[in-house]
XYZ file of C-alpha atoms in Angstrom:
502
model
C 7.647 20.763 -31.385
C 8.125 23.238 -28.664
C 5.381 25.029 -26.888
C 5.368 27.743 -24.311
C 3.138 30.109 -22.295
C -0.671 29.665 -22.355
C -0.215 27.401 -25.449
C 1.841 24.931 -23.576
C -0.521 25.055 -20.542
C -3.570 24.464 -22.648
C -1.997 21.463 -24.216
C -1.076 20.096 -20.842
C -4.615 20.542 -19.576
C -6.146 18.897 -22.727
C -3.654 15.788 -22.397
C -4.585 15.443 -18.652
C -8.351 15.483 -19.416
C -7.730 13.159 -22.204
C -6.152 10.569 -19.943
C -8.880 10.914 -17.485
C -11.725 10.651 -20.129
C -10.286 8.262 -22.580
C -8.480 5.831 -20.186
C -10.005 6.173 -16.603
C -13.546 6.702 -17.421
C -13.575 4.557 -20.602
C -12.110 1.728 -18.522
C -14.637 2.037 -15.617
C -17.795 3.070 -17.388
C -18.898 -0.428 -18.509
C -18.545 -1.867 -15.069
C -21.316 -2.564 -12.590
C -20.699 0.025 -9.818
C -21.816 -2.055 -6.475
C -20.067 -5.195 -7.705
C -16.872 -3.247 -8.696
C -16.664 -1.193 -5.709
C -17.068 -4.225 -3.157
C -14.505 -6.240 -5.246
C -12.038 -3.420 -5.569
C -12.454 -2.712 -1.734
C -11.262 -6.323 -1.119
C -8.277 -5.829 -3.521
C -7.404 -2.634 -1.678
C -7.277 -4.421 1.653
C -5.236 -7.175 0.186
C -2.674 -4.607 -1.340
C -2.452 -2.753 1.996
C -1.906 -5.797 3.883
C 0.808 -6.983 1.350
C 2.627 -3.628 1.699
C 2.413 -3.400 5.407
C 3.629 -7.071 6.065
C 6.455 -6.682 3.446
C 7.763 -3.370 4.726
C 6.894 -3.283 8.460
C 5.824 -6.693 9.783
C 8.950 -8.911 8.989
C 12.437 -9.133 10.703
C 15.617 -8.164 8.999
C 16.405 -11.709 7.797
C 12.842 -12.145 6.425
C 12.913 -8.681 4.882
C 16.307 -9.804 2.967
C 14.732 -12.981 1.914
C 11.799 -10.836 0.324
C 14.344 -8.669 -1.358
C 15.755 -11.654 -3.293
C 12.585 -13.935 -3.625
C 12.069 -13.929 -7.406
C 8.379 -13.445 -8.591
C 8.952 -14.192 -12.280
C 10.150 -17.734 -11.440
C 7.532 -18.364 -8.695
C 7.093 -22.009 -7.703
C 5.968 -24.196 -4.919
C 9.248 -23.876 -3.009
C 8.935 -20.127 -2.564
C 5.135 -20.498 -1.882
C 6.004 -22.822 0.982
C 8.827 -20.460 2.138
C 6.253 -17.686 2.461
C 4.026 -20.175 4.345
C 6.805 -20.838 6.814
C 7.599 -17.238 7.197
C 4.088 -15.774 7.794
C 2.049 -18.471 9.305
C 3.541 -18.156 12.786
C 2.389 -14.524 13.009
C -0.741 -14.127 10.896
C -3.885 -16.090 10.409
C -4.491 -18.252 7.643
C -6.776 -15.918 5.630
C -4.156 -13.112 5.825
C -1.371 -15.370 4.693
C -3.469 -16.648 1.871
C -4.387 -13.053 0.754
C -0.543 -12.128 0.850
C 0.257 -15.296 -1.293
C -2.497 -14.393 -3.599
C -1.047 -10.997 -4.265
C 2.308 -12.550 -5.065
C 0.918 -15.013 -7.341
C -1.271 -12.321 -9.271
C 1.865 -10.375 -9.472
C 3.689 -13.098 -10.815
C 0.903 -13.747 -13.467
C 0.805 -10.058 -14.537
C 4.608 -10.001 -14.837
C 4.432 -12.914 -17.268
C 1.644 -11.312 -19.289
C 3.234 -8.077 -19.483
C 6.562 -9.451 -20.472
C 5.073 -11.246 -23.369
C 3.939 -7.867 -24.803
C 7.309 -6.214 -24.136
C 6.080 -4.103 -21.199
C 7.906 -3.859 -17.955
C 6.195 -3.542 -14.645
C 9.426 -2.670 -12.846
C 9.585 -5.491 -10.338
C 11.186 -8.776 -10.170
C 11.283 -9.690 -6.567
C 8.423 -9.651 -3.737
C 9.929 -6.700 -1.994
C 10.157 -4.825 -5.372
C 6.526 -5.711 -6.006
C 5.567 -4.316 -2.421
C 7.483 -1.065 -3.536
C 5.544 -1.098 -6.793
C 2.274 -1.187 -5.091
C 3.461 1.357 -2.465
C 4.189 3.756 -5.340
C 0.761 3.414 -6.912
C -1.147 3.033 -3.651
C -2.581 6.560 -3.958
C -3.772 5.867 -7.484
C -5.396 2.468 -6.357
C -7.324 4.350 -3.616
C -8.380 7.309 -5.950
C -9.641 4.701 -8.563
C -11.557 2.941 -5.635
C -13.181 6.289 -4.545
C -14.175 7.281 -8.030
C -15.964 3.812 -8.792
C -19.385 5.070 -7.680
C -19.196 7.971 -10.007
C -17.655 6.517 -13.028
C -18.925 2.978 -13.149
C -22.272 3.109 -15.092
C -22.696 -0.335 -16.714
C -23.490 -4.041 -15.744
C -20.185 -5.804 -16.271
C -18.891 -7.791 -13.297
C -15.210 -8.745 -13.394
C -13.538 -11.052 -11.123
C -11.097 -9.740 -8.364
C -8.257 -10.966 -10.647
C -9.502 -9.196 -13.709
C -10.061 -5.995 -11.665
C -6.568 -6.015 -10.190
C -5.300 -5.841 -13.743
C -7.630 -2.925 -14.631
C -6.142 -1.116 -11.519
C -2.721 -1.710 -12.480
C -3.438 -0.592 -16.073
C -5.178 2.465 -14.891
C -2.448 3.352 -12.374
C 0.641 2.446 -14.484
C -0.426 3.689 -17.838
C -3.140 6.421 -17.170
C -2.862 8.061 -13.809
C 0.836 8.091 -13.621
C 0.567 10.438 -16.662
C -2.116 12.537 -15.123
C -0.015 13.073 -12.196
C 2.973 13.987 -14.207
C 0.783 16.399 -16.355
C -0.699 17.981 -13.177
C 2.719 18.700 -11.938
C 3.940 20.073 -15.124
C 0.839 22.262 -15.307
C 1.938 23.813 -11.768
C 5.396 24.264 -13.064
C 4.006 26.272 -15.958
C 2.438 28.654 -13.354
C 5.731 28.956 -11.474
C 8.270 29.514 -14.111
C 7.992 32.301 -16.659
C 10.427 30.446 -18.960
C 8.543 27.265 -18.939
C 8.125 25.445 -22.146
C 7.558 21.850 -23.310
C 8.979 19.562 -26.038
C 6.337 17.328 -27.696
C 7.808 14.276 -29.485
C 6.413 12.258 -32.327
C 5.356 9.470 -30.052
C 3.185 12.058 -28.007
C 5.699 12.123 -25.223
C 5.787 15.420 -23.341
C 8.912 16.678 -21.569
C 9.075 20.008 -19.749
C 12.118 22.044 -19.160
C 11.549 21.656 -15.268
C 10.872 18.786 -13.105
C 9.855 18.506 -9.492
C 8.925 15.586 -7.033
C 6.626 16.644 -4.253
C 6.341 13.496 -2.217
C 8.338 12.098 0.418
C 10.926 9.234 0.139
C 8.084 6.733 0.943
C 5.482 8.322 -1.404
C 3.739 10.269 1.482
C 2.811 13.797 1.785
C 4.994 16.033 4.069
C 3.818 17.052 7.516
C 5.264 19.255 10.259
C 5.546 16.428 12.783
C 5.019 12.807 11.551
C 3.516 9.873 13.789
C 7.041 8.055 13.646
C 9.001 11.083 14.758
C 10.943 9.999 17.743
C 9.824 13.133 19.833
C 6.237 11.919 19.529
C 7.084 9.084 21.875
C 6.416 11.630 24.662
C 2.939 12.347 23.374
C 2.122 8.638 23.119
C 3.217 8.101 26.691
C 0.326 10.201 27.732
C -2.269 7.504 26.218
C 0.095 4.398 26.647
C -1.915 2.977 29.471
C -5.223 3.375 27.448
C -4.032 1.428 24.330
C -5.858 -1.734 23.526
C -4.024 -5.139 22.714
C -3.932 -5.606 18.870
C -5.936 -8.412 17.416
C -3.690 -11.528 16.979
C -2.806 -12.637 13.397
C -4.280 -9.735 11.741
C -2.763 -6.566 10.083
C -5.616 -4.311 10.455
C -8.395 -4.359 13.179
C -10.829 -2.342 15.206
C -8.455 -2.167 18.204
C -5.643 -0.752 15.966
C -8.131 1.957 14.729
C -9.215 2.644 18.385
C -5.513 3.076 19.262
C -4.819 5.416 16.304
C -7.727 7.597 17.624
C -6.004 7.776 21.022
C -2.642 8.415 19.608
C -4.027 11.179 17.397
C -5.644 12.688 20.493
C -2.384 12.707 22.356
C -0.875 15.121 19.809
C -3.592 17.610 20.987
C -2.731 16.889 24.590
C 0.978 17.116 24.007
C 0.813 20.365 22.158
C -1.855 21.766 24.553
C -4.333 22.270 21.807
C -8.238 22.002 21.594
C -10.490 21.775 18.591
C -14.304 21.269 19.192
C -14.799 20.257 15.389
C -11.995 17.579 15.629
C -13.646 16.420 18.940
C -17.010 16.149 17.278
C -15.756 14.202 14.187
C -13.798 11.726 16.438
C -17.029 11.085 18.335
C -19.042 10.576 15.112
C -16.266 8.205 13.712
C -16.353 6.159 16.917
C -20.096 5.703 16.394
C -19.730 4.821 12.836
C -16.906 2.275 13.245
C -19.237 0.127 15.332
C -20.524 -1.174 12.080
C -17.170 -2.600 11.202
C -17.038 -6.051 9.347
C -14.153 -8.433 9.285
C -11.885 -5.867 11.294
C -11.525 -3.803 8.136
C -14.673 -2.822 6.171
C -17.164 -0.301 7.470
C -20.738 -0.234 6.042
C -23.602 1.626 7.294
C -27.080 1.676 5.955
C -28.085 5.047 4.853
C -30.887 5.277 7.299
C -28.643 4.352 10.177
C -25.896 6.636 8.866
C -28.298 9.666 8.829
C -29.641 8.743 12.274
C -26.114 8.788 13.834
C -25.298 12.057 12.312
C -28.720 13.626 13.371
C -27.964 12.364 16.927
C -25.327 15.168 17.118
C -27.851 17.946 16.252
C -29.232 19.203 12.869
C -26.635 21.925 12.807
C -23.569 19.792 13.486
C -25.074 16.992 11.221
C -24.524 19.276 8.187
C -20.819 19.989 9.111
C -20.172 16.268 9.671
C -21.777 15.316 6.358
C -19.623 17.853 4.550
C -16.383 16.473 6.163
C -17.232 12.725 5.734
C -18.444 12.756 2.112
C -17.299 14.544 -0.901
C -20.102 16.082 -3.344
C -17.877 16.268 -6.482
C -17.856 14.136 -9.587
C -14.467 15.742 -10.626
C -11.589 13.193 -10.477
C -8.954 15.762 -9.482
C -11.136 17.026 -6.709
C -12.095 13.562 -5.314
C -8.330 12.404 -5.550
C -7.193 15.371 -3.411
C -9.765 14.965 -0.817
C -9.607 13.045 2.387
C -13.385 12.315 2.808
C -13.502 8.654 4.247
C -16.921 7.591 3.279
C -18.536 6.825 -0.093
C -22.146 6.229 -0.867
C -22.701 3.150 -2.913
C -26.275 1.766 -3.354
C -28.145 2.237 0.037
C -24.952 2.067 2.100
C -22.070 4.447 3.131
C -18.749 2.545 3.076
C -15.287 2.955 4.317
C -12.432 1.133 5.934
C -9.913 1.472 8.996
C -7.236 2.996 6.731
C -9.360 5.632 5.055
C -10.655 6.500 8.602
C -7.127 6.812 9.894
C -6.070 8.868 6.827
C -9.000 11.173 7.554
C -8.423 11.741 11.117
C -4.529 12.253 10.540
C -5.367 14.988 7.880
C -7.884 16.406 10.186
C -5.448 16.551 13.084
C -2.715 18.294 10.769
C -5.178 20.821 9.499
C -6.207 21.666 13.166
C -2.629 21.789 14.617
C -1.399 23.805 11.868
C -3.573 26.631 13.058
C -1.986 26.494 16.586
C 0.860 29.014 17.380
C 2.236 26.735 19.919
C 2.512 23.858 17.698
C 4.008 25.833 14.909
C 6.738 26.957 17.390
C 7.312 23.454 18.856
C 7.161 21.766 15.591
C 9.911 24.180 14.368
C 12.213 23.185 17.101
C 11.524 19.422 16.268
C 12.333 20.049 12.683
C 15.695 21.775 13.444
C 16.674 18.880 15.604
C 15.805 16.361 12.844
C 17.892 18.403 10.437
C 20.775 18.370 12.805
C 20.465 14.544 13.138
C 20.250 14.050 9.371
C 23.264 16.379 8.630
C 25.241 14.624 11.330
C 24.589 11.381 9.409
C 26.034 12.972 6.335
C 29.273 13.830 7.962
C 28.747 17.390 9.173
C 30.029 18.354 12.600
C 27.186 20.083 14.389
C 28.457 23.361 15.964
C 27.111 23.983 19.615
C 25.829 27.520 18.832
C 22.493 29.180 19.305
C 23.232 32.817 19.629
C 26.330 35.032 18.818
C 25.881 38.622 20.234
C 22.302 38.023 20.780
C 21.777 37.057 17.163
C 20.064 33.628 16.827
C 21.210 30.776 14.285
C 19.184 27.492 13.626
C 21.797 24.873 12.492
C 25.400 25.773 11.992
C 27.689 22.948 10.854
C 31.354 22.401 9.550
C 32.645 20.007 6.990
C 35.661 19.980 4.699
C 36.945 23.408 5.772
C 33.400 25.014 5.130
C 31.125 26.480 7.615
C 27.432 25.618 6.579
C 24.695 27.873 7.904
C 21.169 26.334 7.596
C 17.973 28.238 8.254
C 15.137 25.749 9.001
C 11.683 26.683 7.696
C 8.733 24.843 8.647
C 6.101 27.056 6.734
C 3.086 24.893 5.821
C 2.266 24.282 2.183
C -0.939 22.348 1.239
C 0.246 19.918 -1.562
C -3.352 19.128 -2.699
C -3.411 22.660 -4.214
C -0.856 21.226 -6.792
C -3.766 19.624 -8.626
C -6.844 21.545 -6.998
C -5.794 25.100 -7.213
C -2.446 25.606 -9.134
C -2.854 29.395 -9.155
C -3.087 29.542 -5.297
C -0.141 27.188 -4.842
C 1.925 29.278 -7.218
C 1.162 32.498 -5.396
C 2.020 31.049 -2.129
C 5.223 29.409 -3.535
C 6.413 32.868 -4.871
C 5.818 34.389 -1.514
C 7.776 31.731 0.204
C 10.660 31.986 -2.316
C 10.988 35.619 -1.692
C 10.760 35.183 1.982
C 13.473 32.595 2.086
C 15.706 34.574 -0.139
C 15.411 37.645 2.178
C 16.376 35.169 5.063
C 19.339 34.047 3.253
C 20.411 37.679 2.468
C 19.933 38.491 6.249
C 22.363 35.538 7.031
C 24.929 36.849 4.551
C 24.799 40.178 6.077
C 25.705 38.866 9.443
C 28.022 36.072 8.369
C 30.874 37.993 9.922
C 29.797 36.891 13.242
C 30.344 33.140 12.304
C 33.720 34.167 10.831
C 34.922 35.950 13.911
C 33.686 33.049 16.169
C 35.191 30.282 14.179
C 37.787 31.689 12.101
C 36.532 30.135 8.970
C 36.379 32.331 5.850
C 34.302 29.970 3.717
C 30.573 30.406 4.896
C 27.663 29.049 2.855
C 24.073 29.805 3.576
C 20.991 27.562 2.933
C 17.451 27.433 3.815
C 15.979 23.844 4.477
C 12.136 23.692 3.875
C 9.960 21.059 5.516
C 7.424 21.618 2.744
C 7.743 21.842 -1.036
C 9.081 24.877 -2.478
C 9.580 25.207 -6.318
C 12.493 27.297 -7.259
C 15.724 27.402 -9.322
C 17.671 28.897 -6.204
C 20.222 26.277 -5.279
C 20.268 27.635 -1.778
C 16.710 26.703 -1.047
C 16.402 22.974 -0.410
C 13.617 20.714 0.637
C 14.454 18.565 3.771
C 13.729 15.307 1.824
C 16.601 16.246 -0.542
C 19.154 16.657 1.987
C 21.008 13.754 0.573
C 22.277 16.075 -2.039
C 25.061 16.862 0.593
C 26.197 13.120 0.692
C 29.806 12.939 -0.118
C 30.515 11.164 -3.432
C 31.926 7.701 -2.982
C 35.573 7.340 -4.090
C 36.702 4.010 -5.259
C 40.142 3.210 -3.867
C 42.564 1.613 -6.247
C-alpha cells in the first residue's frame, strides 16, 4: 500500500507514537524508578568505559586483537587474554566491568541467536561499535526512567541490560527512523511511503544526519588539529589524570579548562556560560566513585540560590528539563535528573552539556563563524587531497575569491565550503522549522553554485581546462536531491572505484 501527503505523515506519527507507548513505556512502566535509575546508571558507565577503552585506550596491536576476538565462542582463554591486555593500564574494578560487558554481550548473542535474531556483532570490537551506535538510545532511556517507571519491579543489572538492548534495537531505532521520515515528508513535495504486509514502512527518500562515529556535527570539533593551538593556552593548568581509570573528576576539570580555551582562542565571552560553568564546578564536588554525581535536593537548591534568585531560575532551566515527552527529553542536553530526593548526573553528561553550551554560545560569535569557516575549508582540502585531488594554489583570480579549487582526471573541481549552522535536534523537536531552514539553505547554495558557473571562465582562462564542475560542501546536514550539494561527511563519494588488476 502506498501513502503520500498528509495521510503518509499521519501514519508515520501514529507509528512513532505507537513504538514509544507500546514498547518504551510498556517495558519501563512496571519498573521501580529509583532502583532502575541507579542500576541503569551503573550500566551506562560500564558501556561508556567499554566503548572508550576499545576505541581509544588500546594500541594498534591490541585494537587488532579486539577486532578478531570472538564473542560467541567466548572462553577462559580470551578472558585471560583480556586480563593481560588491560590490567597493566586499568585498575581491577575497571577491567572487571569491561569483562562483564563482554560476558553479557556473549550471553545475549547466544540467547538472540536461539530465536533467530541477529544483534550484528561477532567480535569484541564489533560489540563496541554496536554499543556506540546505540549509545544515544541508552542515554535517552536512562534519562526517561524517572518519568516512565511507575511500578515496583526491581530487575538485576543483567536483566536491565537486556531491556536496554531490546528497547534500543527493536524500539528506538524505529522511532528514530520514523522521525527522520517525518522530516523528509516536510522537505519533499513528492514524498510517499510503501507499507508492506509485515508492517515495514519504506519511504522514497532516505537521509543519515549523524557523523561517521554517530555524533552530531559541529563547526569545530575538539579533536580538530587546529584546536591544539587553543589547548596550549591552558596546557599548564591541566591536572594529571587519575591512574587506572577511564573517567574521573580530574578529567572533567580538564574538559572544563579545554572548553574555556575555545572562548579564549576565539576571543569570545559569554556571562551565562561562565555562570553555568561556575555552578557545575560547585555541583561536581558531590562526585562519587569518580563518575556519579548525586546532590540532595536541599543542597542542590542552596547551591543554585547562592548565585542569586534571578540567576538561580536561569540555572535551573538549563540544568533540568521540565518535559515528560520522550522526543523533547531525548533532544535536550540537560545534565541533571531528579530521582527521589536527589539530583543526579555523571561526568559524561556534564561534559556533553558543557560542549553543547559552548557550541550554542560560539555559534553566535561572528569572529568564530569566520575563523571556523577557514578551518572548515582547510579540512576539506586535506580530505580531498587524501582522495587523490590536486589542490590548486589559488585564492583569488581578478579579485574574485574561490574556496577550494582542485584538479583530478582532467577535470577542474570548484568547491564552495559552507559552514552554516543547522540545529539537528529540530529534526525531531520541530520538523517544520528545520524544513524551512533547510529550504532557505538549499536556495542559497544553488545561487552560490550559479554564481560560480557564471564566473567559471576565470578558472578556464587560468588553467586551460574546459571541464569545470562546481559543488557546495556543507558542514551541516542539508536535505536535497541536488547532486551538487554535498555534506562534508559524504566526501567519500569522490573516492575512486577500486579496479581489480588481472
